[in-house]
Amino acid sequence: MVNSEFGNMAMISFNPESCINCGICIDICPLNLISDNNYNNSTPFMPDEMDNVCMKCGNCEAFCPENAISPQFSTQYSQLSETTSPETEFEQLGLYMRRRRSIRNYRNEPVDQKKIEDLLDIVRYAPSGMNKQPVNWLIIHSPEKMQKIISLTIDWLREIAESTVDHPLKPVFPSIISAYESGDDPVCRGAPHLAIAYGEVDDPMIYTDCVVALSWFELAAPSFGMGSCWAGFVKVAASSYQPLIDELNLPPGHVLQHAMMFGCPEYEIHNIPGRNPPNINWS
Ligand SMILES: Cc1cc2nc3c(=O)[nH]c(=O)nc-3n(C[C@H](O)[C@H](O)[C@H](O)COP(=O)(O)O)c2cc1C
C-alpha cells in the first residue's frame, strides 16, 4: 500500500504536488524506510507496514526542501527562517556555549513554573537512542522538599564518612558536613530547585539519554535567565541511600539517573575561562 496522498491517514504523507523527487527524504531516513519504487520518479512513500518500525524522528520533514512531507506525529513546530546566516549563528552559538558555566550561587527566589515548562519544551528535542524519548522529569520546586533532599544527602555523607566504605571523595566529606552544620548548603549551593531526570532501571540506554537531556537543560537554561549545576552528591546518594530513594518516591521500577540544581544566578559572568585544547586524533 502506497501512502503518497497528502492529507490521508498514513503515518507520513508525501505531497505529490510539491515533491520534486530530490530523494533527500530517502537518503535521510535513519532506517531506510522511505522508497520511491526503485527510482522511477514517483512520489516517495513509506509502506504502511513500516509504521511501527518508524522511530518518528521527523528528519524526513525537517530536511525536505519543499515542505512536502507531513508526518501524522509532527508538531510542525516552526519553519526555520531563510534569512538567518549560518556564519552569524555559528559565532553566536560558539560564544553562547563557551559562556555556559556551572552556577553555584543563586538568588533567593523561585523560578516560575511556566518558565521551567518552556525550558523543558525545548529540552524534549534532545536526541535519545532510537528516539525513544524515555526521559522523565521530577522538578523539585518546593523549598521544604529541597531542604529534605539536601539533609538526606548529608545523612548519606555522614553514613559513608563513619563507615569503612571507600569513596573517592571521602576525604572532603567532613568539610562538606561541617559546612552544612554551620548553615551553608554545600549540596545544592542554595539553588531553589532541582531537575531530576529519571527513567526505567532496566533500560540500558536510559542513563545516557538522561545525561544528554540534562546537558541540553544546562545549555538552554541561560537563555531563560537561569543557571544550573550538576548535583553530583544528590545523584550518588540517590543511587543507594534508601531514605533518599523513599523521599523521591519515583514510580516503581524507575530510578534517578542524574540531577541538576538550578535557579537565577546571583552573579553575572564576565569572562570565559581557558580550557585544554581538544585532544584530537586522526585516523
Ligand atoms: C557529571 C557531573 C557531576 C558534577 N557534580 C557536581 C557537584 O556535585 N557539585 C558541583 O558544584 N559541581 C558539579 N559538577 C560541575 C563541574 O565541577 C564543572 O562542570 C567543572 O568544574 C567545569 O566548570 P564549568 O561547568 O563552569 O565549565 C559536575 C559536573 C558533571 C559533568
Tab-separated table of C-alpha atoms and ligand atoms in Angstrom:
chain	number	residue	atom	x	y	z
A	1	MET	CA	0.000	0.000	0.000
A	2	VAL	CA	1.432	3.388	-1.021
A	3	ASN	CA	0.683	6.367	1.174
A	4	SER	CA	1.513	9.228	-1.144
A	5	GLU	CA	-1.846	11.036	-0.840
A	6	PHE	CA	-1.370	14.286	1.024
A	7	GLY	CA	-3.734	14.561	3.967
A	8	ASN	CA	-4.732	10.907	4.223
A	9	MET	CA	-4.264	8.980	7.472
A	10	ALA	CA	-0.904	7.474	6.523
A	11	MET	CA	1.705	7.917	9.212
A	12	ILE	CA	3.764	10.057	6.831
A	13	SER	CA	2.121	11.834	3.921
A	14	PHE	CA	4.104	12.945	0.874
A	15	ASN	CA	2.545	15.716	-1.211
A	16	PRO	CA	2.963	14.837	-4.913
A	17	GLU	CA	2.147	18.474	-5.869
A	18	SER	CA	5.155	19.919	-4.056
A	19	CYS	CA	7.569	16.956	-4.098
A	20	ILE	CA	10.405	17.495	-6.586
A	21	ASN	CA	11.732	13.933	-6.253
A	22	CYS	CA	15.047	15.166	-4.927
A	23	GLY	CA	15.489	11.961	-2.911
A	24	ILE	CA	16.665	13.709	0.255
A	25	CYS	CA	13.986	12.046	2.408
A	26	ILE	CA	15.120	8.654	1.098
A	27	ASP	CA	18.758	9.440	1.897
A	28	ILE	CA	17.991	10.904	5.274
A	29	CYS	CA	15.714	8.253	6.792
A	30	PRO	CA	17.821	6.574	9.518
A	31	LEU	CA	16.166	3.197	8.954
A	32	ASN	CA	15.823	3.402	5.147
A	33	LEU	CA	12.048	3.166	5.362
A	34	ILE	CA	11.259	5.608	2.544
A	35	SER	CA	11.262	4.429	-1.028
A	36	ASP	CA	10.411	5.794	-4.489
A	37	ASN	CA	9.747	2.478	-6.166
A	38	ASN	CA	13.310	1.982	-7.368
A	39	TYR	CA	13.919	5.491	-8.646
A	40	ASN	CA	11.031	5.530	-11.120
A	41	ASN	CA	10.423	9.187	-10.379
A	42	SER	CA	7.250	8.538	-8.418
A	43	THR	CA	6.494	10.395	-5.212
A	44	PRO	CA	8.323	8.770	-2.307
A	45	PHE	CA	6.357	6.813	0.260
A	46	MET	CA	6.759	4.796	3.386
A	47	PRO	CA	4.959	1.427	3.273
A	48	ASP	CA	2.182	1.207	5.893
A	49	GLU	CA	3.737	-1.923	7.375
A	50	MET	CA	6.714	0.219	8.409
A	51	ASP	CA	4.548	2.423	10.656
A	52	ASN	CA	5.629	0.503	13.735
A	53	VAL	CA	9.295	0.490	12.735
A	54	CYS	CA	9.496	4.251	12.062
A	55	MET	CA	11.040	5.969	15.083
A	56	LYS	CA	9.220	9.218	14.368
A	57	CYS	CA	12.361	11.302	14.312
A	58	GLY	CA	10.777	13.671	11.764
A	59	ASN	CA	14.039	14.088	9.848
A	60	CYS	CA	12.226	13.492	6.530
A	61	GLU	CA	10.066	16.527	7.309
A	62	ALA	CA	12.961	18.553	8.707
A	63	PHE	CA	15.167	18.124	5.650
A	64	CYS	CA	12.523	18.314	2.886
A	65	PRO	CA	13.338	21.489	0.907
A	66	GLU	CA	9.779	21.762	-0.439
A	67	ASN	CA	7.820	21.238	2.775
A	68	ALA	CA	6.140	18.323	1.045
A	69	ILE	CA	6.180	15.857	3.927
A	70	SER	CA	3.630	15.750	6.721
A	71	PRO	CA	4.070	13.123	9.386
A	72	GLN	CA	0.948	12.476	11.457
A	73	PHE	CA	3.044	12.780	14.567
A	74	SER	CA	4.552	16.099	13.505
A	75	THR	CA	4.186	19.115	15.731
A	76	GLN	CA	5.119	21.433	12.816
A	77	TYR	CA	6.903	23.417	15.466
A	78	SER	CA	8.372	26.161	13.339
A	79	GLN	CA	9.886	26.693	9.962
A	80	LEU	CA	13.451	27.896	10.031
A	81	SER	CA	13.965	31.393	8.687
A	82	GLU	CA	15.813	31.532	5.386
A	83	THR	CA	17.301	34.901	6.321
A	84	THR	CA	19.401	33.672	9.272
A	85	SER	CA	23.024	33.445	8.238
A	86	PRO	CA	24.807	30.267	9.361
A	87	GLU	CA	28.012	32.310	9.927
A	88	THR	CA	26.321	34.614	12.453
A	89	GLU	CA	24.613	31.668	14.084
A	90	PHE	CA	27.953	29.886	14.376
A	91	GLU	CA	29.673	32.833	16.072
A	92	GLN	CA	26.759	33.422	18.438
A	93	LEU	CA	26.458	29.751	19.250
A	94	GLY	CA	30.198	29.487	19.947
A	95	LEU	CA	30.044	32.410	22.343
A	96	TYR	CA	26.863	31.124	23.948
A	97	MET	CA	28.258	27.640	24.542
A	98	ARG	CA	31.604	28.887	25.839
A	99	ARG	CA	29.802	31.171	28.279
A	100	ARG	CA	27.997	28.252	29.926
A	101	ARG	CA	29.236	27.870	33.465
A	102	SER	CA	28.345	25.781	36.453
A	103	ILE	CA	26.419	28.141	38.711
A	104	ARG	CA	26.989	27.742	42.433
A	105	ASN	CA	25.407	30.928	43.788
A	106	TYR	CA	21.730	31.604	43.362
A	107	ARG	CA	19.333	34.420	44.111
A	108	ASN	CA	16.878	33.512	46.819
A	109	GLU	CA	13.865	33.498	44.525
A	110	PRO	CA	11.841	30.721	42.910
A	111	VAL	CA	11.626	30.295	39.143
A	112	ASP	CA	8.155	30.487	37.712
A	113	GLN	CA	6.820	27.031	36.832
A	114	LYS	CA	5.774	28.211	33.364
A	115	LYS	CA	9.357	29.247	32.627
A	116	ILE	CA	10.602	25.800	33.662
A	117	GLU	CA	7.984	24.176	31.434
A	118	ASP	CA	9.074	26.378	28.499
A	119	LEU	CA	12.673	25.301	29.060
A	120	LEU	CA	11.684	21.614	29.171
A	121	ASP	CA	9.683	22.118	25.996
A	122	ILE	CA	12.990	22.846	24.250
A	123	VAL	CA	14.882	20.124	26.093
A	124	ARG	CA	12.474	17.487	24.756
A	125	TYR	CA	14.230	17.930	21.405
A	126	ALA	CA	17.440	16.426	22.843
A	127	PRO	CA	18.464	13.269	20.968
A	128	SER	CA	17.665	9.891	22.507
A	129	GLY	CA	18.596	6.353	21.476
A	130	MET	CA	16.122	5.091	18.855
A	131	ASN	CA	14.238	8.348	19.522
A	132	LYS	CA	12.536	6.599	22.440
A	133	GLN	CA	12.340	9.875	24.389
A	134	PRO	CA	12.411	7.936	27.645
A	135	VAL	CA	13.401	10.769	29.994
A	136	ASN	CA	11.007	11.696	32.806
A	137	TRP	CA	11.378	14.809	34.915
A	138	LEU	CA	10.822	15.394	38.580
A	139	ILE	CA	11.203	19.093	39.296
A	140	ILE	CA	11.739	19.863	42.945
A	141	HIS	CA	10.040	23.223	43.334
A	142	SER	CA	9.080	23.445	46.991
A	143	PRO	CA	11.691	24.804	49.443
A	144	GLU	CA	10.711	22.177	52.029
A	145	LYS	CA	11.294	19.332	49.598
A	146	MET	CA	14.654	20.843	48.589
A	147	GLN	CA	15.702	21.013	52.243
A	148	LYS	CA	14.650	17.419	52.821
A	149	ILE	CA	16.695	16.157	49.836
A	150	ILE	CA	19.728	18.171	50.927
A	151	SER	CA	19.528	16.948	54.511
A	152	LEU	CA	19.126	13.298	53.420
A	153	THR	CA	22.134	13.678	51.104
A	154	ILE	CA	24.126	14.946	54.090
A	155	ASP	CA	22.881	11.961	56.134
A	156	TRP	CA	24.272	9.687	53.411
A	157	LEU	CA	27.614	11.541	53.507
A	158	ARG	CA	27.696	11.068	57.313
A	159	GLU	CA	26.932	7.373	56.956
A	160	ILE	CA	29.749	6.867	54.431
A	161	ALA	CA	32.165	9.078	56.415
A	162	GLU	CA	31.611	6.964	59.545
A	163	SER	CA	31.798	3.648	57.718
A	164	THR	CA	34.662	1.665	56.230
A	165	VAL	CA	33.153	2.074	52.761
A	166	ASP	CA	35.585	3.551	50.263
A	167	HIS	CA	34.621	6.592	48.231
A	168	PRO	CA	36.933	8.770	46.097
A	169	LEU	CA	35.561	11.967	47.647
A	170	LYS	CA	35.568	10.660	51.226
A	171	PRO	CA	38.412	12.977	52.320
A	172	VAL	CA	36.223	16.040	51.623
A	173	PHE	CA	33.088	14.656	53.304
A	174	PRO	CA	33.912	16.071	56.797
A	175	SER	CA	34.268	19.631	55.480
A	176	ILE	CA	31.030	19.302	53.471
A	177	ILE	CA	29.192	18.032	56.553
A	178	SER	CA	30.553	20.802	58.758
A	179	ALA	CA	29.643	23.456	56.124
A	180	TYR	CA	26.077	22.113	56.243
A	181	GLU	CA	26.079	22.118	60.039
A	182	SER	CA	27.133	25.749	60.070
A	183	GLY	CA	24.184	26.734	57.883
A	184	ASP	CA	25.559	26.531	54.309
A	185	ASP	CA	24.175	24.369	51.538
A	186	PRO	CA	27.173	22.533	50.045
A	187	VAL	CA	24.895	20.036	48.261
A	188	CYS	CA	22.672	22.289	46.144
A	189	ARG	CA	24.531	25.547	46.731
A	190	GLY	CA	21.414	27.459	47.736
A	191	ALA	CA	19.658	26.700	44.422
A	192	PRO	CA	15.896	26.949	44.762
A	193	HIS	CA	15.218	23.937	42.514
A	194	LEU	CA	16.450	20.593	41.365
A	195	ALA	CA	15.744	18.961	37.993
A	196	ILE	CA	15.799	15.190	38.361
A	197	ALA	CA	15.946	13.140	35.175
A	198	TYR	CA	14.675	9.647	35.882
A	199	GLY	CA	13.803	6.544	33.956
A	200	GLU	CA	13.368	2.814	33.984
A	201	VAL	CA	16.040	0.938	35.889
A	202	ASP	CA	16.209	-1.822	33.245
A	203	ASP	CA	16.620	0.438	30.204
A	204	PRO	CA	20.276	0.053	29.121
A	205	MET	CA	20.353	3.426	27.335
A	206	ILE	CA	18.447	5.490	29.856
A	207	TYR	CA	21.450	6.883	31.718
A	208	THR	CA	22.967	8.284	28.525
A	209	ASP	CA	19.612	9.677	27.388
A	210	CYS	CA	19.092	11.405	30.758
A	211	VAL	CA	22.598	12.892	30.793
A	212	VAL	CA	22.168	14.155	27.239
A	213	ALA	CA	18.810	15.724	28.200
A	214	LEU	CA	20.322	17.370	31.279
A	215	SER	CA	23.159	18.732	29.155
A	216	TRP	CA	20.554	20.340	26.941
A	217	PHE	CA	18.843	21.660	30.052
A	218	GLU	CA	22.121	23.195	31.221
A	219	LEU	CA	22.830	24.727	27.825
A	220	ALA	CA	19.357	26.168	27.342
A	221	ALA	CA	18.987	27.500	30.900
A	222	PRO	CA	20.955	30.768	30.411
A	223	SER	CA	18.661	31.828	27.563
A	224	PHE	CA	15.860	31.751	30.162
A	225	GLY	CA	17.888	33.808	32.647
A	226	MET	CA	18.645	30.670	34.639
A	227	GLY	CA	21.833	28.934	35.679
A	228	SER	CA	22.440	25.366	36.738
A	229	CYS	CA	24.987	22.895	38.049
A	230	TRP	CA	25.153	19.106	38.105
A	231	ALA	CA	24.074	17.815	41.511
A	232	GLY	CA	26.681	15.084	41.838
A	233	PHE	CA	26.166	14.383	45.546
A	234	VAL	CA	22.411	14.010	45.150
A	235	LYS	CA	22.939	11.648	42.237
A	236	VAL	CA	25.373	9.398	44.107
A	237	ALA	CA	23.340	9.396	47.325
A	238	ALA	CA	20.136	8.587	45.423
A	239	SER	CA	21.787	5.525	43.891
A	240	SER	CA	21.999	3.686	47.204
A	241	TYR	CA	20.670	5.583	50.215
A	242	GLN	CA	17.205	4.179	50.884
A	243	PRO	CA	15.797	7.126	52.904
A	244	LEU	CA	16.569	9.448	49.977
A	245	ILE	CA	15.183	6.956	47.464
A	246	ASP	CA	11.996	6.766	49.568
A	247	GLU	CA	11.767	10.557	49.773
A	248	LEU	CA	11.997	10.932	45.983
A	249	ASN	CA	9.173	8.419	45.648
A	250	LEU	CA	9.707	7.766	41.933
A	251	PRO	CA	7.345	5.353	40.171
A	252	PRO	CA	8.147	1.641	40.732
A	253	GLY	CA	10.989	0.414	38.518
A	254	HIS	CA	12.299	3.944	37.963
A	255	VAL	CA	15.480	5.487	39.367
A	256	LEU	CA	17.110	8.877	39.448
A	257	GLN	CA	19.634	8.864	36.609
A	258	HIS	CA	21.102	12.290	37.243
A	259	ALA	CA	20.114	15.637	38.662
A	260	MET	CA	20.844	19.313	38.249
A	261	MET	CA	20.349	22.217	40.632
A	262	PHE	CA	19.069	25.399	39.021
A	263	GLY	CA	17.723	28.873	39.642
A	264	CYS	CA	18.534	32.510	38.915
A	265	PRO	CA	22.284	33.134	39.117
A	266	GLU	CA	23.413	35.604	41.722
A	267	TYR	CA	26.452	36.780	39.772
A	268	GLU	CA	26.996	37.793	36.168
A	269	ILE	CA	29.581	36.036	34.009
A	270	HIS	CA	32.211	38.465	32.691
A	271	ASN	CA	34.868	36.179	31.277
A	272	ILE	CA	35.262	32.812	29.648
A	273	PRO	CA	37.921	30.699	31.379
A	274	GLY	CA	40.553	28.745	29.475
A	275	ARG	CA	40.177	25.078	28.700
A	276	ASN	CA	42.586	22.449	27.432
A	277	PRO	CA	42.865	22.309	23.664
A	278	PRO	CA	40.820	19.479	22.208
A	279	ASN	CA	42.722	16.212	22.181
A	280	ILE	CA	42.091	15.267	18.572
A	281	ASN	CA	43.444	12.159	16.925
A	282	TRP	CA	43.008	11.482	13.242
A	283	SER	CA	42.999	8.177	11.578
B	1	LIG	C1	28.595	14.560	35.982
B	1	LIG	C2	28.926	15.843	36.680
B	1	LIG	C3	28.733	15.954	38.052
B	1	LIG	C4	29.014	17.158	38.706
B	1	LIG	N1	28.734	17.281	40.035
B	1	LIG	C5	28.919	18.483	40.632
B	1	LIG	C6	28.561	18.679	42.016
B	1	LIG	O1	28.083	17.779	42.709
B	1	LIG	N2	28.770	19.893	42.555
B	1	LIG	C7	29.310	20.918	41.847
B	1	LIG	O2	29.476	22.002	42.393
B	1	LIG	N3	29.660	20.777	40.534
B	1	LIG	C8	29.466	19.597	39.908
B	1	LIG	N4	29.782	19.445	38.589
B	1	LIG	C9	30.281	20.606	37.821
B	1	LIG	C10	31.771	20.510	37.462
B	1	LIG	O3	32.531	20.678	38.600
B	1	LIG	C11	32.055	21.609	36.417
B	1	LIG	O4	31.368	21.294	35.229
B	1	LIG	C12	33.519	21.771	36.107
B	1	LIG	O5	34.175	22.214	37.227
B	1	LIG	C13	33.770	22.778	34.982
B	1	LIG	O6	33.181	24.042	35.269
B	1	LIG	P1	32.136	24.690	34.269
B	1	LIG	O7	30.935	23.767	34.249
B	1	LIG	O8	31.780	26.034	34.841
B	1	LIG	O9	32.787	24.807	32.930
B	1	LIG	C14	29.531	18.254	37.955
B	1	LIG	C15	29.729	18.122	36.567
B	1	LIG	C16	29.418	16.947	35.939
B	1	LIG	C17	29.589	16.862	34.424
